[in-house]
Amino acid sequence: MSKKPIEIYFPIQDVNKIAEKEAIAKRHYRPIYTMHKWWARRLGCVFRTIILYTLIDNNTKIYNKLNRKWMNIEKIPTPNRIWKKYYLSDIDFDGKVILDPFFGGGTTIVEALRMGCNVIGKELNPVAWFITKKEVEPISLKKLDEAFNNLKNDL
């Protein structure tokens, strides 16, 4: 059985560049995560990269900027072209399942859902469970607008 791209290479330097920007402006890059303070909130870009490099197959072609050629990912992986090609508009991991047995603040759950995965999450902490549940459950924009208007009128 061939190795997955994440077993061959993880683009830590490139992810660090993205993480630096994401960490500075959390409310812009990760607005759903600012809904509730969570003391160990992880950066979404790290989880997106882990999911991406775990679920793409070895036949994925990427652009190697060093020698300017398209190559198989198992030869020289670099995330630049993968991000442009797959994140998030063209990616479809429908049918893939991500399990997070201790999801905490829910970063793995949210990012996997954004990438089209099915998710299974377990958490012992009822506060963490409730926060993540509220982050991912569908809402009615009409009901949300009504609630905001009611709050505004009460003030």
CSV table of C-alpha atoms in Angstrom, one decimal:
chain,number,residue,atom,x,y,z
A,1,MET,CA,0.0,0.0,0.0
A,2,SER,CA,1.4,3.4,-1.0
A,3,LYS,CA,2.0,6.1,1.5
A,4,LYS,CA,-0.4,9.1,1.9
A,5,PRO,CA,1.1,12.5,1.1
A,6,ILE,CA,1.1,13.4,4.8
A,7,GLU,CA,3.4,10.5,5.5
A,8,ILE,CA,5.9,11.8,2.9
A,9,TYR,CA,5.9,15.5,3.6
A,10,PHE,CA,4.2,18.1,5.7
A,11,PRO,CA,4.6,21.7,4.6
A,12,ILE,CA,5.3,23.2,8.0
A,13,GLN,CA,7.0,26.4,6.8
A,14,ASP,CA,4.2,27.2,4.4
A,15,VAL,CA,1.6,26.5,7.1
A,16,ASN,CA,3.5,28.7,9.6
A,17,LYS,CA,3.2,31.6,7.1
A,18,ILE,CA,-0.5,31.1,6.8
A,19,ALA,CA,-0.9,30.5,10.6
A,20,GLU,CA,0.9,33.8,11.4
A,21,LYS,CA,-1.7,35.7,9.4
A,22,GLU,CA,-4.6,33.7,10.8
A,23,ALA,CA,-3.5,34.1,14.4
A,24,ILE,CA,-3.3,37.9,14.2
A,25,ALA,CA,-6.7,38.5,12.7
A,26,LYS,CA,-8.8,35.6,14.1
A,27,ARG,CA,-12.1,37.4,13.7
A,28,HIS,CA,-11.6,37.8,10.0
A,29,TYR,CA,-10.2,34.4,9.2
A,30,ARG,CA,-12.2,32.4,11.7
A,31,PRO,CA,-15.3,34.2,12.7
A,32,ILE,CA,-17.3,31.1,13.8
A,33,TYR,CA,-14.5,30.3,16.3
A,34,THR,CA,-14.9,33.7,18.0
A,35,MET,CA,-18.4,32.9,19.0
A,36,HIS,CA,-17.2,31.7,22.4
A,37,LYS,CA,-13.8,31.9,24.1
A,38,TRP,CA,-12.0,28.6,24.1
A,39,TRP,CA,-8.6,28.6,25.8
A,40,ALA,CA,-6.9,26.1,23.6
A,41,ARG,CA,-8.3,27.1,20.2
A,42,ARG,CA,-6.2,25.7,17.4
A,43,LEU,CA,-5.6,27.4,14.1
A,44,GLY,CA,-7.8,26.2,11.2
A,45,CYS,CA,-5.0,26.3,8.6
A,46,VAL,CA,-3.1,23.6,10.4
A,47,PHE,CA,-6.1,21.3,10.5
A,48,ARG,CA,-7.0,22.1,6.9
A,49,THR,CA,-3.5,21.1,5.8
A,50,ILE,CA,-3.6,17.9,7.8
A,51,ILE,CA,-7.0,17.0,6.3
A,52,LEU,CA,-5.9,17.9,2.8
A,53,TYR,CA,-2.6,16.0,2.9
A,54,THR,CA,-4.4,13.0,4.5
A,55,LEU,CA,-7.3,12.7,2.1
A,56,ILE,CA,-5.8,13.6,-1.3
A,57,ASP,CA,-4.4,10.7,-3.2
A,58,ASN,CA,-0.9,10.1,-4.5
A,59,ASN,CA,-2.0,10.7,-8.1
A,60,THR,CA,-2.7,14.4,-7.4
A,61,LYS,CA,-0.4,16.6,-9.5
A,62,ILE,CA,1.1,19.7,-8.0
A,63,TYR,CA,3.3,22.4,-9.3
A,64,ASN,CA,6.9,22.3,-8.0
A,65,LYS,CA,8.0,25.9,-7.9
A,66,LEU,CA,11.7,25.0,-7.7
A,67,ASN,CA,11.9,23.4,-11.1
A,68,ARG,CA,8.6,24.8,-12.5
A,69,LYS,CA,7.2,21.4,-13.4
A,70,TRP,CA,4.0,19.5,-12.5
A,71,MET,CA,4.8,16.4,-10.5
A,72,ASN,CA,3.2,13.7,-8.6
A,73,ILE,CA,2.6,14.7,-5.0
A,74,GLU,CA,4.7,11.8,-3.7
A,75,LYS,CA,7.8,13.2,-5.4
A,76,ILE,CA,7.9,16.8,-4.4
A,77,PRO,CA,4.9,18.1,-2.5
A,78,THR,CA,4.3,21.8,-2.0
A,79,PRO,CA,1.0,23.3,-0.9
A,80,ASN,CA,0.8,26.4,-3.1
A,81,ARG,CA,-0.9,24.8,-6.1
A,82,ILE,CA,-2.8,22.3,-3.9
A,83,TRP,CA,-4.4,25.2,-2.0
A,84,LYS,CA,-5.3,27.0,-5.2
A,85,LYS,CA,-6.7,23.9,-6.8
A,86,TYR,CA,-8.6,22.4,-3.9
A,87,TYR,CA,-9.3,24.9,-1.2
A,88,LEU,CA,-12.3,25.3,-0.8
A,89,SER,CA,-14.2,25.8,-4.0
A,90,ASP,CA,-13.0,22.8,-6.0
A,91,ILE,CA,-12.6,20.3,-3.1
A,92,ASP,CA,-15.0,17.5,-2.6
A,93,PHE,CA,-14.2,15.0,0.1
A,94,ASP,CA,-17.8,13.9,0.1
A,95,GLY,CA,-18.0,10.4,1.6
A,96,LYS,CA,-14.8,10.7,3.5
A,97,VAL,CA,-15.2,10.5,7.3
A,98,ILE,CA,-13.1,12.3,9.9
A,99,LEU,CA,-13.2,11.0,13.5
A,100,ASP,CA,-12.2,13.3,16.3
A,101,PRO,CA,-12.6,11.4,19.6
A,102,PHE,CA,-11.7,14.5,21.8
A,103,PHE,CA,-12.8,17.5,19.7
A,104,GLY,CA,-12.4,20.2,22.4
A,105,GLY,CA,-13.1,23.5,20.7
A,106,GLY,CA,-14.2,21.8,17.5
A,107,THR,CA,-11.5,23.0,15.0
A,108,THR,CA,-11.2,19.6,13.4
A,109,ILE,CA,-14.9,19.2,13.1
A,110,VAL,CA,-15.5,22.6,11.6
A,111,GLU,CA,-12.6,22.5,9.1
A,112,ALA,CA,-13.5,19.0,8.0
A,113,LEU,CA,-17.1,20.0,7.4
A,114,ARG,CA,-15.9,23.0,5.4
A,115,MET,CA,-14.0,20.6,3.2
A,116,GLY,CA,-17.1,18.5,2.5
A,117,CYS,CA,-16.2,15.6,4.9
A,118,ASN,CA,-18.6,13.7,7.1
A,119,VAL,CA,-17.6,14.0,10.7
A,120,ILE,CA,-17.9,12.0,13.9
A,121,GLY,CA,-16.9,13.8,17.1
A,122,LYS,CA,-16.9,12.9,20.7
A,123,GLU,CA,-16.2,15.1,23.7
A,124,LEU,CA,-16.5,14.5,27.5
A,125,ASN,CA,-16.6,18.2,28.4
A,126,PRO,CA,-20.3,19.3,28.0
A,127,VAL,CA,-19.2,23.0,27.5
A,128,ALA,CA,-16.9,22.0,24.6
A,129,TRP,CA,-19.6,19.8,23.2
A,130,PHE,CA,-22.3,22.5,23.3
A,131,ILE,CA,-20.0,25.2,21.8
A,132,THR,CA,-19.1,22.9,18.8
A,133,LYS,CA,-22.7,21.8,18.4
A,134,LYS,CA,-23.7,25.5,18.1
A,135,GLU,CA,-20.8,26.2,15.7
A,136,VAL,CA,-21.9,23.6,13.2
A,137,GLU,CA,-25.7,23.3,13.4
A,138,PRO,CA,-27.8,25.1,10.8
A,139,ILE,CA,-29.6,28.3,11.8
A,140,SER,CA,-32.5,30.2,10.3
A,141,LEU,CA,-31.3,33.6,9.3
A,142,LYS,CA,-34.9,34.8,9.6
A,143,LYS,CA,-35.1,33.7,13.3
A,144,LEU,CA,-31.6,35.1,13.9
A,145,ASP,CA,-32.7,38.5,12.5
A,146,GLU,CA,-35.9,38.4,14.6
A,147,ALA,CA,-33.9,37.6,17.8
A,148,PHE,CA,-31.5,40.5,17.1
A,149,ASN,CA,-34.4,42.9,16.5
A,150,ASN,CA,-36.1,41.8,19.7
A,151,LEU,CA,-32.9,42.3,21.6
A,152,LYS,CA,-32.4,45.8,20.0
A,153,ASN,CA,-36.0,46.8,20.9
A,154,ASP,CA,-35.6,45.6,24.5
A,155,LEU,CA,-32.5,47.7,24.9
